[in-house]
Each structure stands twice: as structure tokens, then as C-alpha cells.
mmCIF file of C-alpha atoms in Angstrom:
data_model
loop_
_atom_site.group_PDB
_atom_site.id
_atom_site.type_symbol
_atom_site.label_atom_id
_atom_site.label_comp_id
_atom_site.label_asym_id
_atom_site.label_seq_id
_atom_site.Cartn_x
_atom_site.Cartn_y
_atom_site.Cartn_z
ATOM 1 C CA UNK A 364 11.469 28.891 3.506
ATOM 2 C CA UNK A 365 11.092 25.284 4.258
ATOM 3 C CA UNK A 366 8.779 23.360 6.475
ATOM 4 C CA UNK A 367 7.685 24.666 9.680
ATOM 5 C CA UNK A 368 7.442 22.634 12.577
ATOM 6 C CA UNK A 369 4.168 24.025 13.398
ATOM 7 C CA UNK A 370 2.574 23.363 10.591
ATOM 8 C CA UNK A 371 3.087 19.745 11.731
ATOM 9 C CA UNK A 372 2.090 20.486 14.130
ATOM 10 C CA UNK A 373 -1.380 21.851 12.751
ATOM 11 C CA UNK A 374 -1.974 19.220 10.980
ATOM 12 C CA UNK A 375 -1.321 16.460 13.357
ATOM 13 C CA UNK A 376 -3.894 18.148 15.860
ATOM 14 C CA UNK A 377 -6.577 17.948 13.001
ATOM 15 C CA UNK A 378 -5.460 14.413 11.417
ATOM 16 C CA UNK A 379 -6.794 13.851 15.905
ATOM 17 C CA UNK A 380 -9.592 16.272 16.837
ATOM 18 C CA UNK A 381 -10.510 16.043 13.541
ATOM 19 C CA UNK A 382 -11.917 19.844 13.221
ATOM 20 C CA UNK A 383 -10.109 22.865 12.469
ATOM 21 C CA UNK A 384 -11.326 24.559 16.179
ATOM 22 C CA UNK A 385 -10.702 20.955 18.358
ATOM 23 C CA UNK A 386 -7.068 21.358 17.258
ATOM 24 C CA UNK A 387 -7.167 24.746 17.386
ATOM 25 C CA UNK A 388 -8.013 24.612 20.886
ATOM 26 C CA UNK A 389 -5.747 21.198 21.672
ATOM 27 C CA UNK A 390 -2.592 23.508 20.532
ATOM 28 C CA UNK A 391 -3.504 26.575 23.278
ATOM 29 C CA UNK A 392 -4.161 28.547 20.233
ATOM 30 C CA UNK A 393 -7.270 30.332 17.919
ATOM 31 C CA UNK A 394 -7.997 28.661 14.948
ATOM 32 C CA UNK A 395 -7.286 31.130 12.019
ATOM 33 C CA UNK A 396 -3.808 30.565 13.411
ATOM 34 C CA UNK A 397 -4.316 26.873 12.812
ATOM 35 C CA UNK A 398 -5.430 27.472 9.154
ATOM 36 C CA UNK A 399 -3.061 29.730 8.237
ATOM 37 C CA UNK A 400 -0.483 27.062 8.977
ATOM 38 C CA UNK A 401 -2.251 24.528 7.241
ATOM 39 C CA UNK A 402 -2.663 26.732 4.248
ATOM 40 C CA UNK A 403 0.877 27.463 4.574
ATOM 41 C CA UNK A 404 2.054 23.415 4.265
ATOM 42 C CA UNK A 405 -0.066 22.717 2.127
ATOM 43 C CA UNK A 406 2.036 26.076 -0.597
ATOM 44 C CA UNK A 407 5.258 24.531 0.710
ATOM 45 C CA UNK A 408 3.894 21.389 -0.791
ATOM 46 C CA UNK A 409 1.882 22.402 -3.313
ATOM 47 C CA UNK A 410 -1.025 19.956 -2.939
ATOM 48 C CA UNK A 411 -4.272 19.859 -0.784
ATOM 49 C CA UNK A 412 -3.321 18.492 2.557
ATOM 50 C CA UNK A 413 -7.726 19.036 4.323
ATOM 51 C CA UNK A 414 -11.019 18.027 2.520
ATOM 52 C CA UNK A 415 -12.692 21.231 4.298
ATOM 53 C CA UNK A 416 -15.725 20.012 3.202
ATOM 54 C CA UNK A 417 -15.626 16.515 4.537
ATOM 55 C CA UNK A 418 -13.806 17.479 7.114
ATOM 56 C CA UNK A 419 -11.303 14.876 6.647
ATOM 57 C CA UNK A 420 -7.792 14.452 5.517
ATOM 58 C CA UNK A 421 -6.869 13.564 1.736
ATOM 59 C CA UNK A 422 -4.788 10.886 0.995
ATOM 60 C CA UNK A 423 -1.894 13.238 0.414
ATOM 61 C CA UNK A 424 -2.370 14.368 4.082
ATOM 62 C CA UNK A 425 -2.945 11.017 5.459
ATOM 63 C CA UNK A 426 0.988 10.411 3.686
ATOM 64 C CA UNK A 427 1.853 14.116 5.395
ATOM 65 C CA UNK A 428 1.043 12.697 9.364
ATOM 66 C CA UNK A 429 2.475 9.185 9.226
ATOM 67 C CA UNK A 430 5.570 11.132 8.028
ATOM 68 C CA UNK A 431 4.870 14.065 10.703
ATOM 69 C CA UNK A 432 4.745 11.611 13.440
ATOM 70 C CA UNK A 433 7.916 9.759 13.213
ATOM 71 C CA UNK A 434 9.373 13.668 12.820
ATOM 72 C CA UNK A 435 7.071 14.129 15.777
ATOM 73 C CA UNK A 436 9.191 11.333 17.543
ATOM 74 C CA UNK A 437 11.915 12.061 17.003
ATOM 75 C CA UNK A 438 12.215 16.009 17.944
ATOM 76 C CA UNK A 439 10.264 14.265 21.827
ATOM 77 C CA UNK A 440 13.196 12.212 21.803
ATOM 78 C CA UNK A 441 16.038 15.299 21.558
ATOM 79 C CA UNK A 442 15.369 16.432 25.291
ATOM 80 C CA UNK A 443 15.050 13.080 27.133
ATOM 81 C CA UNK A 444 18.896 11.536 24.781
ATOM 82 C CA UNK A 445 19.815 15.246 26.298
ATOM 83 C CA UNK A 446 18.955 14.563 29.842
ATOM 84 C CA UNK A 447 20.161 10.896 29.725
ATOM 85 C CA UNK A 448 23.698 12.354 28.643
ATOM 86 C CA UNK A 449 23.476 13.780 31.670
ATOM 87 C CA UNK A 450 22.563 10.439 33.647
ATOM 88 C CA UNK A 451 19.452 11.443 34.565
ATOM 89 C CA UNK A 452 16.823 9.928 32.493
ATOM 90 C CA UNK A 453 13.138 11.082 32.657
ATOM 91 C CA UNK A 454 10.546 11.741 30.674
ATOM 92 C CA UNK A 455 7.554 9.176 28.672
ATOM 93 C CA UNK A 456 7.316 6.264 27.038
ATOM 94 C CA UNK A 457 4.266 4.363 25.861
ATOM 95 C CA UNK A 458 4.489 1.258 25.632
ATOM 96 C CA UNK A 459 2.266 -1.740 24.281
ATOM 97 C CA UNK A 460 2.037 -4.785 25.116
ATOM 98 C CA UNK A 461 0.064 -8.025 24.485
ATOM 99 C CA UNK A 462 -2.292 -9.085 27.351
ATOM 100 C CA UNK A 463 -1.548 -12.910 27.751
ATOM 101 C CA UNK A 464 2.412 -11.959 29.144
ATOM 102 C CA UNK A 465 1.277 -8.639 30.688
ATOM 103 C CA UNK A 466 -0.547 -10.481 33.259
ATOM 104 C CA UNK A 467 2.741 -12.050 34.392
ATOM 105 C CA UNK A 468 5.379 -9.480 33.118
ATOM 106 C CA UNK A 469 4.029 -6.136 33.866
ATOM 107 C CA UNK A 470 3.612 -6.433 38.027
ATOM 108 C CA UNK A 471 7.054 -6.743 37.824
ATOM 109 C CA UNK A 472 8.201 -4.237 35.015
ATOM 110 C CA UNK A 473 6.147 -1.093 37.088
ATOM 111 C CA UNK A 474 8.385 -1.901 40.375
ATOM 112 C CA UNK A 475 11.607 -2.460 38.921
ATOM 113 C CA UNK A 476 10.866 0.311 36.481
ATOM 114 C CA UNK A 477 10.366 2.924 39.687
ATOM 115 C CA UNK A 478 13.029 1.406 40.854
ATOM 116 C CA UNK A 479 15.851 2.119 38.504
ATOM 117 C CA UNK A 480 14.544 5.342 37.370
ATOM 118 C CA UNK A 481 12.085 7.514 38.846
ATOM 119 C CA UNK A 482 11.815 10.214 36.429
ATOM 120 C CA UNK A 483 10.673 8.011 33.781
ATOM 121 C CA UNK A 484 6.923 7.426 33.359
ATOM 122 C CA UNK A 485 5.548 4.821 31.957
ATOM 123 C CA UNK A 486 2.546 4.226 29.910
ATOM 124 C CA UNK A 487 0.825 0.696 28.918
ATOM 125 C CA UNK A 488 -1.460 -0.044 25.904
ATOM 126 C CA UNK A 489 -2.560 -3.835 26.328
ATOM 127 C CA UNK A 490 -3.884 -5.378 22.988
ATOM 128 C CA UNK A 491 -3.475 -7.929 20.560
ATOM 129 C CA UNK A 492 -0.899 -7.696 18.584
ATOM 130 C CA UNK A 493 -2.946 -7.387 14.997
ATOM 131 C CA UNK A 494 -4.047 -4.074 17.000
ATOM 132 C CA UNK A 495 -0.321 -3.009 18.818
ATOM 133 C CA UNK A 496 1.733 -2.998 15.201
ATOM 134 C CA UNK A 497 0.252 0.019 13.605
ATOM 135 C CA UNK A 498 0.740 2.185 16.324
ATOM 136 C CA UNK A 499 4.328 1.045 16.987
ATOM 137 C CA UNK A 500 4.927 1.501 13.393
ATOM 138 C CA UNK A 501 3.306 5.584 13.230
ATOM 139 C CA UNK A 502 4.731 6.303 16.562
ATOM 140 C CA UNK A 503 1.219 6.401 18.613
ATOM 141 C CA UNK A 504 3.856 3.265 20.521
ATOM 142 C CA UNK A 505 7.438 3.661 20.871
ATOM 143 C CA UNK A 506 8.008 0.005 21.506
ATOM 144 C CA UNK A 507 6.161 -2.684 22.610
ATOM 145 C CA UNK A 508 6.322 -6.358 23.510
ATOM 146 C CA UNK A 509 4.141 -9.354 20.882
ATOM 147 C CA UNK A 510 3.831 -12.365 19.376
ATOM 148 C CA UNK A 511 6.791 -12.600 16.878
ATOM 149 C CA UNK A 512 7.085 -13.271 13.956
ATOM 150 C CA UNK A 513 6.481 -9.349 12.076
ATOM 151 C CA UNK A 514 6.738 -9.303 8.825
ATOM 152 C CA UNK A 515 6.981 -5.453 8.650
ATOM 153 C CA UNK A 516 10.004 -3.724 6.718
ATOM 154 C CA UNK A 517 9.336 -0.840 9.475
ATOM 155 C CA UNK A 518 9.783 -3.254 12.498
ATOM 156 C CA UNK A 519 13.240 -4.408 13.672
ATOM 157 C CA UNK A 520 12.114 -6.854 16.455
ATOM 158 C CA UNK A 521 14.065 -8.670 19.776
ATOM 159 C CA UNK A 522 13.615 -11.959 21.263
ATOM 160 C CA UNK A 523 12.868 -12.195 24.944
ATOM 161 C CA UNK A 524 11.270 -15.629 25.120
ATOM 162 C CA UNK A 525 9.917 -18.840 23.848
ATOM 163 C CA UNK A 526 6.696 -20.220 25.273
ATOM 164 C CA UNK A 527 4.770 -23.291 25.314
ATOM 165 C CA UNK A 528 1.292 -23.507 23.134
ATOM 166 C CA UNK A 529 -0.947 -25.960 24.969
ATOM 167 C CA UNK A 530 -4.332 -27.027 25.152
ATOM 168 C CA UNK A 531 -6.377 -25.311 27.577
ATOM 169 C CA UNK A 532 -9.662 -26.874 28.485
ATOM 170 C CA UNK A 533 -11.928 -27.042 31.280
ATOM 171 C CA UNK A 534 -11.716 -31.008 32.803
ATOM 172 C CA UNK A 535 -14.899 -32.333 31.589
ATOM 173 C CA UNK A 536 -13.640 -32.007 28.184
ATOM 174 C CA UNK A 537 -12.863 -35.094 26.505
ATOM 175 C CA UNK A 538 -9.192 -34.520 25.924
ATOM 176 C CA UNK A 539 -8.832 -33.384 29.486
ATOM 177 C CA UNK A 540 -7.364 -36.102 30.848
ATOM 178 C CA UNK A 541 -4.648 -37.075 28.442
ATOM 179 C CA UNK A 542 -1.122 -36.540 29.021
ATOM 180 C CA UNK A 543 -0.403 -35.175 25.173
ATOM 181 C CA UNK A 544 -2.244 -34.852 22.905
ATOM 182 C CA UNK A 545 -2.060 -34.698 19.325
ATOM 183 C CA UNK A 546 -2.877 -32.850 16.292
ATOM 184 C CA UNK A 547 -5.150 -35.262 14.517
ATOM 185 C CA UNK A 548 -6.980 -35.934 17.895
ATOM 186 C CA UNK A 549 -7.182 -31.933 17.911
ATOM 187 C CA UNK A 550 -8.854 -31.921 14.749
ATOM 188 C CA UNK A 551 -11.970 -34.236 16.296
ATOM 189 C CA UNK A 552 -12.862 -30.928 17.949
ATOM 190 C CA UNK A 553 -14.116 -27.362 17.429
ATOM 191 C CA UNK A 554 -11.560 -25.531 19.125
ATOM 192 C CA UNK A 555 -11.447 -21.655 20.410
ATOM 193 C CA UNK A 556 -8.420 -19.846 18.330
ATOM 194 C CA UNK A 557 -7.082 -16.572 17.335
ATOM 195 C CA UNK A 558 -8.429 -15.430 13.914
ATOM 196 C CA UNK A 559 -6.788 -16.196 10.815
ATOM 197 C CA UNK A 560 -4.232 -13.569 10.411
ATOM 198 C CA UNK A 561 -2.658 -13.437 13.450
ATOM 199 C CA UNK A 562 0.969 -14.702 14.118
ATOM 200 C CA UNK A 563 -0.839 -16.966 16.204
ATOM 201 C CA UNK A 564 -3.072 -18.381 14.429
ATOM 202 C CA UNK A 565 -1.038 -18.949 11.151
ATOM 203 C CA UNK A 566 1.841 -20.489 12.682
ATOM 204 C CA UNK A 567 -0.405 -23.599 14.117
ATOM 205 C CA UNK A 568 -2.169 -23.580 10.936
ATOM 206 C CA UNK A 569 1.313 -23.672 9.329
ATOM 207 C CA UNK A 570 2.578 -26.430 11.493
ATOM 208 C CA UNK A 571 -0.840 -28.279 11.344
ATOM 209 C CA UNK A 572 -0.468 -28.204 7.988
ATOM 210 C CA UNK A 573 2.426 -29.885 7.470
ATOM 211 C CA UNK A 574 0.968 -32.731 9.159
ATOM 212 C CA UNK A 575 -1.434 -33.104 7.214
ATOM 213 C CA UNK A 576 -4.063 -31.892 9.651
ATOM 214 C CA UNK A 577 -6.967 -28.800 9.130
ATOM 215 C CA UNK A 578 -8.266 -27.151 12.399
ATOM 216 C CA UNK A 579 -11.953 -26.847 13.381
ATOM 217 C CA UNK A 580 -13.238 -23.745 14.790
ATOM 218 C CA UNK A 581 -16.156 -22.633 17.126
ATOM 219 C CA UNK A 582 -15.734 -19.497 17.694
ATOM 220 C CA UNK A 583 -12.536 -17.755 16.541
ATOM 221 C CA UNK A 584 -12.099 -14.222 18.606
ATOM 222 C CA UNK A 585 -8.748 -11.691 18.481
ATOM 223 C CA UNK A 586 -7.709 -11.603 21.893
ATOM 224 C CA UNK A 587 -5.873 -13.804 24.042
ATOM 225 C CA UNK A 588 -7.607 -13.198 27.564
ATOM 226 C CA UNK A 589 -10.682 -13.411 26.230
ATOM 227 C CA UNK A 590 -10.529 -16.502 24.732
ATOM 228 C CA UNK A 591 -8.686 -17.670 28.094
ATOM 229 C CA UNK A 592 -12.266 -16.682 30.342
ATOM 230 C CA UNK A 593 -14.114 -18.470 27.389
ATOM 231 C CA UNK A 594 -12.290 -21.975 28.475
ATOM 232 C CA UNK A 595 -12.535 -21.149 31.934
ATOM 233 C CA UNK A 596 -16.810 -20.375 31.874
ATOM 234 C CA UNK A 597 -17.074 -24.385 30.588
ATOM 235 C CA UNK A 598 -17.149 -22.608 27.389
ATOM 236 C CA UNK A 599 -14.384 -24.763 25.107
ATOM 237 C CA UNK A 600 -10.745 -25.990 24.740
ATOM 238 C CA UNK A 601 -8.851 -23.659 22.576
ATOM 239 C CA UNK A 602 -4.902 -23.464 21.995
ATOM 240 C CA UNK A 603 -3.173 -21.264 24.043
ATOM 241 C CA UNK A 604 0.241 -20.014 25.433
ATOM 242 C CA UNK A 605 1.374 -21.106 28.713
ATOM 243 C CA UNK A 606 1.175 -18.340 30.487
ATOM 244 C CA UNK A 607 -2.242 -17.242 29.033
ATOM 245 C CA UNK A 608 -4.498 -18.398 32.095
ATOM 246 C CA UNK A 609 -2.826 -17.896 35.689
ATOM 247 C CA UNK A 610 -6.122 -18.174 37.392
ATOM 248 C CA UNK A 611 -5.006 -21.539 40.103
ATOM 249 C CA UNK A 612 -8.678 -20.557 41.582
ATOM 250 C CA UNK A 613 -10.841 -21.982 38.604
ATOM 251 C CA UNK A 614 -9.007 -24.896 37.940
ATOM 252 C CA UNK A 615 -8.362 -26.260 33.823
ATOM 253 C CA UNK A 616 -6.125 -29.125 31.894
ATOM 254 C CA UNK A 617 -3.267 -27.657 30.428
ATOM 255 C CA UNK A 618 -1.655 -30.481 27.901
ATOM 256 C CA UNK A 619 1.195 -30.379 25.909
ATOM 257 C CA UNK A 620 0.825 -31.030 22.306
ATOM 258 C CA UNK A 621 2.858 -32.864 20.157
ATOM 259 C CA UNK A 622 4.631 -31.653 16.713
ATOM 260 C CA UNK A 623 3.496 -28.124 17.998
ATOM 261 C CA UNK A 624 6.657 -25.130 18.253
ATOM 262 C CA UNK A 625 6.572 -23.072 20.993
ATOM 263 C CA UNK A 626 5.733 -19.298 20.260
ATOM 264 C CA UNK A 627 8.442 -16.454 20.402
ATOM 265 C CA UNK A 628 7.600 -13.447 21.930
ATOM 266 C CA UNK A 629 9.936 -10.445 21.897
ATOM 267 C CA UNK A 630 10.292 -6.516 21.619
ATOM 268 C CA UNK A 631 9.421 -4.787 18.690
ATOM 269 C CA UNK A 632 10.339 -1.122 17.307
ATOM 270 C CA UNK A 633 9.579 1.502 14.706
ATOM 271 C CA UNK A 634 12.435 1.328 12.300
ATOM 272 C CA UNK A 635 11.780 4.846 10.730
ATOM 273 C CA UNK A 636 12.399 6.632 14.290
ATOM 274 C CA UNK A 637 15.357 5.329 16.959
ATOM 275 C CA UNK A 638 14.141 4.629 20.800
ATOM 276 C CA UNK A 639 14.944 7.515 23.021
ATOM 277 C CA UNK A 640 16.716 7.133 26.009
ATOM 278 C CA UNK A 641 14.239 6.467 28.428
ATOM 279 C CA UNK A 642 12.559 3.619 25.542
ATOM 280 C CA UNK A 643 16.005 2.242 25.687
ATOM 281 C CA UNK A 644 16.227 1.838 29.669
ATOM 282 C CA UNK A 645 12.633 0.548 29.950
ATOM 283 C CA UNK A 646 13.466 -2.025 27.347
ATOM 284 C CA UNK A 647 16.557 -3.349 29.063
ATOM 285 C CA UNK A 648 14.340 -3.274 32.239
ATOM 286 C CA UNK A 649 12.119 -5.550 30.201
ATOM 287 C CA UNK A 650 14.550 -8.048 28.909
ATOM 288 C CA UNK A 651 16.610 -8.831 32.786
ATOM 289 C CA UNK A 652 13.223 -8.921 33.893
ATOM 290 C CA UNK A 653 12.497 -12.024 31.725
ATOM 291 C CA UNK A 654 16.258 -13.090 31.838
ATOM 292 C CA UNK A 655 15.800 -13.148 36.036
ATOM 293 C CA UNK A 656 11.764 -13.563 36.193
ATOM 294 C CA UNK A 657 10.425 -15.614 32.943
ATOM 295 C CA UNK A 658 11.997 -19.062 33.985
ATOM 296 C CA UNK A 659 9.124 -18.630 37.385
ATOM 297 C CA UNK A 660 6.751 -18.979 34.809
ATOM 298 C CA UNK A 661 5.612 -22.449 33.944
ATOM 299 C CA UNK A 662 6.329 -22.989 30.148
ATOM 300 C CA UNK A 663 8.328 -20.032 29.522
ATOM 301 C CA UNK A 664 11.754 -19.993 28.564
ATOM 302 C CA UNK A 665 13.557 -16.816 28.146
ATOM 303 C CA UNK A 666 16.086 -16.220 24.818
#
């Protein structure tokens, strides 16, 4: 008979809600129907997908869920694309965005989306690139604005802008009064930085390694806004994107770093699921806002 979309929906509901009873309520049906769909799916695939005793998916179940999410994203996009072909772009898209960029970009993107596509509903998640990436791969987010590059075969990307990386420091910091700072000078001070394994940190370490410099961290935090907040409270200095601190009420020193390249920020999409017309429309708005207003942000250079 083949796999039924209702069977996949039942498995996705169990993956999200963890129990058959809660999955049934989310699907507005009874538990016996969910159990029947799962049993038929397991029979069709010839493997156990749900461990009833442990109330969790098996390894095979996790693999099916990953593909089912992509299938569901494609089927949900059909109606949106058909509406778009009638010049009636409407529906929901979920976008992720790194917090350092969100604070200047989202206030401009939301009114632009409303003005151009009044029937589009936009959900925005602000988080780190590390947190956002798996959500785009799984299809839980339809696209995202993140720190590039992303070395994942399931992701395609398009650069939006480049941005200066600066030393951001309290005014009483020993390096705060300098017009520029060298990597060697930075190495003499403990800094607030994202953890190793994040694109922003790995690029900095790689560039400084070529210059024979190793940075010392006072604390590592995976979140630009939290690092910026600590700098604003006087806790220490940090290497941050130029737009990470926009609060002029708390004056800080912004010092260019010699020999440090700009960071790249761009849109990413899953290679496994074609973006819907709604997602494409929002992508176009974001790109247009960056082109029109990006250079208004100090240290930002639209691609």
C-alpha cells in the first residue's frame, strides 16, 4: 500500500509530544488511531520505530522522523506555492536570525514584509548560529540569517553582508584608548569570546594562529548579546561584530583590530526542502532591506 501521510503525521506527533495520548490530542483524534497508524507504518517499513516501554523513538524511528519532517515541509509548501501563482502570497514562514543581527535588521524587515505581503505571517527565532543550524536542517525553520561559512552538506547559503569585527571594551580598559589594536596586544589580555566550535570564534583563532598569536579567554559564551551585556557592565573586553552593541546610552570603546578579516553573514536554507513562495518572498525582503539600509549600520557592508 505504501506509506500514508497520516502515518508520518502520527510519528511526528509522537516525536514532538513523547506519548501516544498527547500525540492523539495534538492530532484531534483518539489514541487507538495513533497506535494503528504507527503499527501500520512499522509493518510497511519492516522495522520498529517506537519503543513503547521506554516511550521514545528507536534509532530507525529518528531516521524516519528526519525524512518525514522534510516531506511534511514540502507538502505544506504546495498550497503556498499555488496561492503565489495566483499572485496571492500568503501563509506562514519561520525564520531564524542571530541575535547580533536581529536587533537592527528585524525592526526594518517586519514592517517591510507587512507592507509588501499583508497576508504573510512571519515567526522569528533569535538565537546563535549553533542553535539555529540544526533547526534549518530538520525543517523546523524554513530559513535563517547566520554567521557564515556553514560547512554542512544539507545547507546552501547566500551572503547578505560583511561586517567588521572589533574590540569592544569598557572605557577604563587598558586598550580602550587605542586607535587600533594588534593581535599581539590582544593576546596579553583575557577576553570574552564565543566558545571554540562556533564559526565566529574558529575564524578568529585561525586568523590569529597564522600570525603566531593565541588568545586567552576570561569566559566563553555562545551568544553575542550576552557577551555584549557583560562588556556593558564592565566585566571585560570582547571581540564582537560591529553591530553587537547598539546601545549609545552606555558608551563603550570600539577599536579596530589590525589583521582581522570581516565576518560574513548570510541566509541559509535546507538543500532537502525547496523554500516555499512565502519563504522566498521574505528572503527577497530581507535581502532588499540589507541592500537599502545595511550601510546605515556602522561596520556593515552589503554584498
